Amino acid sequence: GHQLRTPVFTATIAGDRCLFISDPDNVLMTHRYAKYLDDFSLQKQFVKNVLGVDPEAGVFTDTKPAIKQYHKYLFTHDELQKTVLNAQQVLSDLFANLSPTKTTITTNTDKLGQQMHPIQSQQQHWINFNLFSFVEEYVFKASVDSLISKYVRSDEAMGNYRLFDEAIPLLFAGVPSFLTKKAMEARETLVTFLNDPKFVKLGSDLIVARHEELGMTENNFSRSTLGLLFASVGNSIPAVFWALYHLLADAQVYEAAKAEVQSILDNRPQNIDSAAHGYFTLEELDRMVIIQSIFTETLRLYAGAFTTREAVQDFVMDPKTNASATETDDDDQKQQPPRKYLIEKGTRIMGFTATMHYDPEVFEDPESFQYDRFLPGKVFTKNGKRIAEPVRPFGGGAHLCPGRKFIAYEIKAFLAMLVSKMEMRLVQGRRPQDAPQIDFARQGVGVSHPDRDVAFEIRFR
């Protein structure tokens, strides 16, 4: 892409003075100047405009008890293993319903991955889907069943979520309500689901703990849970879409992933614990370095969120480098000292992390998808210095995504189940010019969405 000659530029958007950081060396200034910035300006806007709650009403659960709950249910090994196993069970049930003659496939055939031998006629039978729609259903149902509540694992909840999710950039921007009427109705339908007593009764351990321990009003509980619902599927659905698309678009990627998963299945001890039913353990998922590299490369290319903060006082920003000036051919510009910028109170600072992910000084051929870019042992450097975290898809500082471990395990498990149980192919006739691109109308909130869906076929192996 075209390299901007200036590390920062300003724009006024909907009355807000915004400072955009378009330079990979300075995009993390939101962390460097944290003491001058309000960390919660973005959350307040999200809570008010998207979830429909007064931000002063105590919805912020970044309190110690909430963080403790996140740590317990989203990070500790045993809880994670339970949740990731649950997600695999849901995916397995959905796979069983794929077949046109579903009666011949009982859930028992799933007990061990290698025992799945569907009858001959099914083996020949390809089933056609649109890839994004397929991923959306599977990831939505597996994620909400595991992390939120079995009560919202339904087509109706998913349909309402889709309408709500599509309009989040518009809701967030505070556009006139007639433009988001359908999305607002869908949101209120979802809130009604989340208010139903059955929701907590069938809720995950995390939801039950939030309901019992955080002392929120019912309205705040249901609307903050809607935020949690968005957090649990809003990024993982498009991330799985892109990972699966690249896996299907390149036979080399597909074969590498399939061989890795097969070697893990082949190396299982014969006396595998029957309680595991042949699903992947966290330890097995940790060994899937190729699938992890595919996932990281997907996030490098498609994590499209802004890190946004608001200046609470005037301060001077001193960019780390003036690289863009030294690279030009203009001799006068070479002599200029690095610029400093006065940032005025009230300015909204927008750091687009993706600029780091496309930095050609760090990543060779940054626009291309390279499935093996992040295999163990790969080292990334810039100006002779090693970069510890070349990809930062989950935010940073106090706002590091609490669900990042579950999401990574869930996505790896889904890809591993697909390549080990299924055969898949993009529908014939695809050309490079037919490849989906990023939908820039929805850019800025999280993982980028595609501008179109693509047809693919799937059948049991």
CSV table of N, CA, C and O in Angstrom, one decimal, residues 40-93:
chain,number,residue,atom,x,y,z
A,40,PHE,N,-10.9,5.0,28.9
A,40,PHE,CA,-12.3,4.5,28.8
A,40,PHE,C,-13.2,5.3,27.9
A,40,PHE,O,-14.4,5.0,27.8
A,41,SER,N,-12.6,6.3,27.2
A,41,SER,CA,-13.5,7.1,26.3
A,41,SER,C,-14.2,6.2,25.3
A,41,SER,O,-15.4,6.4,25.0
A,42,LEU,N,-13.5,5.3,24.7
A,42,LEU,CA,-14.1,4.4,23.7
A,42,LEU,C,-15.2,3.5,24.3
A,42,LEU,O,-16.2,3.3,23.7
A,43,GLN,N,-14.8,2.9,25.4
A,43,GLN,CA,-15.8,2.0,26.1
A,43,GLN,C,-17.1,2.8,26.4
A,43,GLN,O,-18.2,2.2,26.3
A,44,LYS,N,-16.9,4.0,26.9
A,44,LYS,CA,-18.1,4.8,27.3
A,44,LYS,C,-19.0,5.0,26.1
A,44,LYS,O,-20.2,4.9,26.1
A,45,GLN,N,-18.4,5.3,24.9
A,45,GLN,CA,-19.1,5.5,23.7
A,45,GLN,C,-19.8,4.2,23.3
A,45,GLN,O,-21.0,4.2,22.8
A,46,PHE,N,-19.1,3.1,23.4
A,46,PHE,CA,-19.6,1.8,23.0
A,46,PHE,C,-20.8,1.4,23.8
A,46,PHE,O,-21.9,1.0,23.4
A,47,VAL,N,-20.6,1.6,25.2
A,47,VAL,CA,-21.7,1.2,26.1
A,47,VAL,C,-22.9,2.1,25.9
A,47,VAL,O,-24.0,1.5,25.9
A,48,LYS,N,-22.7,3.3,25.6
A,48,LYS,CA,-23.9,4.2,25.5
A,48,LYS,C,-24.6,4.0,24.1
A,48,LYS,O,-25.8,3.8,24.0
A,49,ASN,N,-23.8,4.1,23.0
A,49,ASN,CA,-24.4,4.1,21.7
A,49,ASN,C,-24.7,2.7,21.2
A,49,ASN,O,-25.7,2.5,20.5
A,50,VAL,N,-23.9,1.7,21.5
A,50,VAL,CA,-24.1,0.4,21.0
A,50,VAL,C,-24.9,-0.5,21.9
A,50,VAL,O,-25.9,-1.2,21.4
A,51,LEU,N,-24.6,-0.5,23.2
A,51,LEU,CA,-25.4,-1.3,24.1
A,51,LEU,C,-26.6,-0.6,24.7
A,51,LEU,O,-27.5,-1.3,25.2
A,52,GLY,N,-26.7,0.7,24.6
A,52,GLY,CA,-27.9,1.4,25.0
A,52,GLY,C,-27.9,1.6,26.5
A,52,GLY,O,-29.0,1.5,27.1
A,53,VAL,N,-26.8,1.8,27.2
A,53,VAL,CA,-26.8,2.1,28.6
A,53,VAL,C,-26.1,3.4,29.0
A,53,VAL,O,-25.2,3.8,28.3
A,54,ASP,N,-26.6,4.1,30.0
A,54,ASP,CA,-26.0,5.3,30.5
A,54,ASP,C,-24.6,4.8,31.0
A,54,ASP,O,-24.5,4.0,31.9
A,55,PRO,N,-23.5,5.4,30.4
A,55,PRO,CA,-22.1,4.9,30.9
A,55,PRO,C,-21.8,5.2,32.3
A,55,PRO,O,-20.9,4.6,32.9
A,56,GLU,N,-22.6,6.1,32.9
A,56,GLU,CA,-22.4,6.4,34.4
A,56,GLU,C,-23.1,5.4,35.2
A,56,GLU,O,-23.1,5.5,36.5
A,57,ALA,N,-23.9,4.5,34.6
A,57,ALA,CA,-24.8,3.6,35.4
A,57,ALA,C,-24.1,2.4,36.0
A,57,ALA,O,-24.7,1.4,36.3
A,58,GLY,N,-22.7,2.4,36.0
A,58,GLY,CA,-22.0,1.3,36.7
A,58,GLY,C,-22.0,0.1,35.9
A,58,GLY,O,-21.9,-1.0,36.5
A,59,VAL,N,-21.9,0.2,34.6
A,59,VAL,CA,-21.8,-1.0,33.8
A,59,VAL,C,-20.4,-1.5,33.7
A,59,VAL,O,-20.1,-2.7,33.4
A,60,PHE,N,-19.5,-0.6,33.9
A,60,PHE,CA,-18.1,-1.0,33.8
A,60,PHE,C,-17.7,-2.0,34.8
A,60,PHE,O,-17.7,-1.8,36.0
A,61,THR,N,-17.5,-3.2,34.3
A,61,THR,CA,-17.2,-4.3,35.2
A,61,THR,C,-15.7,-4.6,35.2
A,61,THR,O,-15.3,-5.7,35.5
A,62,ASP,N,-14.9,-3.6,34.9
A,62,ASP,CA,-13.4,-3.7,35.0
A,62,ASP,C,-13.0,-3.5,36.4
A,62,ASP,O,-12.1,-2.9,36.7
A,63,THR,N,-13.9,-4.1,37.3
A,63,THR,CA,-13.6,-4.0,38.7
A,63,THR,C,-12.9,-5.2,39.1
A,63,THR,O,-12.8,-6.2,38.3
A,64,LYS,N,-12.3,-5.2,40.3
A,64,LYS,CA,-11.5,-6.4,40.7
A,64,LYS,C,-12.3,-7.7,40.6
A,64,LYS,O,-11.8,-8.7,40.1
A,65,PRO,N,-13.5,-7.8,41.1
A,65,PRO,CA,-14.2,-9.1,41.1
A,65,PRO,C,-14.4,-9.6,39.6
A,65,PRO,O,-14.3,-10.8,39.3
A,66,ALA,N,-14.7,-8.7,38.7
A,66,ALA,CA,-14.9,-9.1,37.3
A,66,ALA,C,-13.7,-9.6,36.7
A,66,ALA,O,-13.6,-10.6,36.0
A,67,ILE,N,-12.5,-8.9,37.0
A,67,ILE,CA,-11.3,-9.3,36.4
A,67,ILE,C,-10.9,-10.7,37.0
A,67,ILE,O,-10.4,-11.6,36.3
A,68,LYS,N,-11.2,-10.9,38.3
A,68,LYS,CA,-10.9,-12.2,38.9
A,68,LYS,C,-11.7,-13.3,38.2
A,68,LYS,O,-11.2,-14.4,37.9
A,69,GLN,N,-13.0,-13.0,37.9
A,69,GLN,CA,-13.8,-14.0,37.2
A,69,GLN,C,-13.3,-14.3,35.8
A,69,GLN,O,-13.2,-15.5,35.4
A,70,TYR,N,-12.9,-13.2,35.1
A,70,TYR,CA,-12.3,-13.5,33.7
A,70,TYR,C,-11.1,-14.4,33.9
A,70,TYR,O,-10.9,-15.3,33.1
A,71,HIS,N,-10.2,-14.1,34.9
A,71,HIS,CA,-9.0,-14.9,35.0
A,71,HIS,C,-9.3,-16.3,35.3
A,71,HIS,O,-8.8,-17.3,34.7
A,72,LYS,N,-10.3,-16.5,36.2
A,72,LYS,CA,-10.7,-17.9,36.6
A,72,LYS,C,-11.3,-18.7,35.4
A,72,LYS,O,-10.8,-19.8,35.1
A,73,TYR,N,-12.3,-18.1,34.7
A,73,TYR,CA,-13.0,-18.8,33.7
A,73,TYR,C,-12.4,-18.8,32.3
A,73,TYR,O,-12.7,-19.6,31.5
A,74,LEU,N,-11.5,-17.8,32.1
A,74,LEU,CA,-11.0,-17.7,30.7
A,74,LEU,C,-9.5,-17.9,30.6
A,74,LEU,O,-8.9,-17.9,29.5
A,75,PHE,N,-8.8,-18.2,31.8
A,75,PHE,CA,-7.4,-18.4,31.7
A,75,PHE,C,-6.9,-19.7,32.4
A,75,PHE,O,-5.9,-20.2,32.0
A,76,THR,N,-7.6,-20.1,33.5
A,76,THR,CA,-7.1,-21.2,34.2
A,76,THR,C,-7.3,-22.5,33.4
A,76,THR,O,-8.3,-22.7,32.7
A,77,HIS,N,-6.3,-23.4,33.4
A,77,HIS,CA,-6.3,-24.6,32.5
A,77,HIS,C,-7.6,-25.4,32.6
A,77,HIS,O,-8.1,-25.7,31.6
A,78,ASP,N,-8.0,-25.7,33.8
A,78,ASP,CA,-9.1,-26.7,33.9
A,78,ASP,C,-10.4,-26.0,33.4
A,78,ASP,O,-11.2,-26.7,32.7
A,79,GLU,N,-10.6,-24.8,33.7
A,79,GLU,CA,-11.8,-24.1,33.2
A,79,GLU,C,-11.8,-24.0,31.6
A,79,GLU,O,-12.8,-24.2,30.9
A,80,LEU,N,-10.6,-23.6,31.1
A,80,LEU,CA,-10.4,-23.4,29.7
A,80,LEU,C,-10.7,-24.8,29.0
A,80,LEU,O,-11.3,-24.9,28.0
A,81,GLN,N,-10.1,-25.8,29.6
A,81,GLN,CA,-10.2,-27.2,29.0
A,81,GLN,C,-11.7,-27.6,28.9
A,81,GLN,O,-12.2,-28.1,27.9
A,82,LYS,N,-12.4,-27.2,29.9
A,82,LYS,CA,-13.9,-27.6,30.0
A,82,LYS,C,-14.6,-26.8,28.9
A,82,LYS,O,-15.5,-27.3,28.2
A,83,THR,N,-14.3,-25.5,28.8
A,83,THR,CA,-15.0,-24.6,27.8
A,83,THR,C,-14.7,-25.0,26.4
A,83,THR,O,-15.6,-25.1,25.5
A,84,VAL,N,-13.4,-25.3,26.1
A,84,VAL,CA,-13.0,-25.6,24.8
A,84,VAL,C,-13.5,-27.0,24.4
A,84,VAL,O,-13.9,-27.2,23.2
A,85,LEU,N,-13.6,-27.9,25.3
A,85,LEU,CA,-14.2,-29.2,25.1
A,85,LEU,C,-15.7,-29.1,24.8
A,85,LEU,O,-16.2,-29.7,23.8
A,86,ASN,N,-16.4,-28.2,25.5
A,86,ASN,CA,-17.8,-27.9,25.3
A,86,ASN,C,-18.0,-27.4,23.9
A,86,ASN,O,-18.9,-27.8,23.1
A,87,ALA,N,-17.1,-26.5,23.5
A,87,ALA,CA,-17.3,-25.9,22.1
A,87,ALA,C,-17.1,-27.0,21.0
A,87,ALA,O,-17.8,-27.0,20.0
A,88,GLN,N,-16.2,-27.9,21.3
A,88,GLN,CA,-16.0,-29.0,20.3
A,88,GLN,C,-17.2,-29.9,20.3
A,88,GLN,O,-17.5,-30.5,19.2
A,89,GLN,N,-17.8,-30.2,21.4
A,89,GLN,CA,-19.0,-31.0,21.4
A,89,GLN,C,-20.1,-30.4,20.6
A,89,GLN,O,-20.8,-31.1,19.8
A,90,VAL,N,-20.3,-29.1,20.7
A,90,VAL,CA,-21.3,-28.4,20.0
A,90,VAL,C,-21.0,-28.4,18.5
A,90,VAL,O,-21.9,-28.8,17.7
A,91,LEU,N,-19.7,-28.2,18.1
A,91,LEU,CA,-19.3,-28.3,16.7
A,91,LEU,C,-19.6,-29.7,16.2
A,91,LEU,O,-20.1,-29.9,15.0
A,92,SER,N,-19.3,-30.7,17.0
A,92,SER,CA,-19.5,-32.1,16.6
A,92,SER,C,-21.0,-32.4,16.3
A,92,SER,O,-21.3,-33.1,15.3
A,93,ASP,N,-21.8,-31.9,17.2
A,93,ASP,CA,-23.3,-32.0,17.0
A,93,ASP,C,-23.7,-31.4,15.7
A,93,ASP,O,-24.6,-31.9,15.0
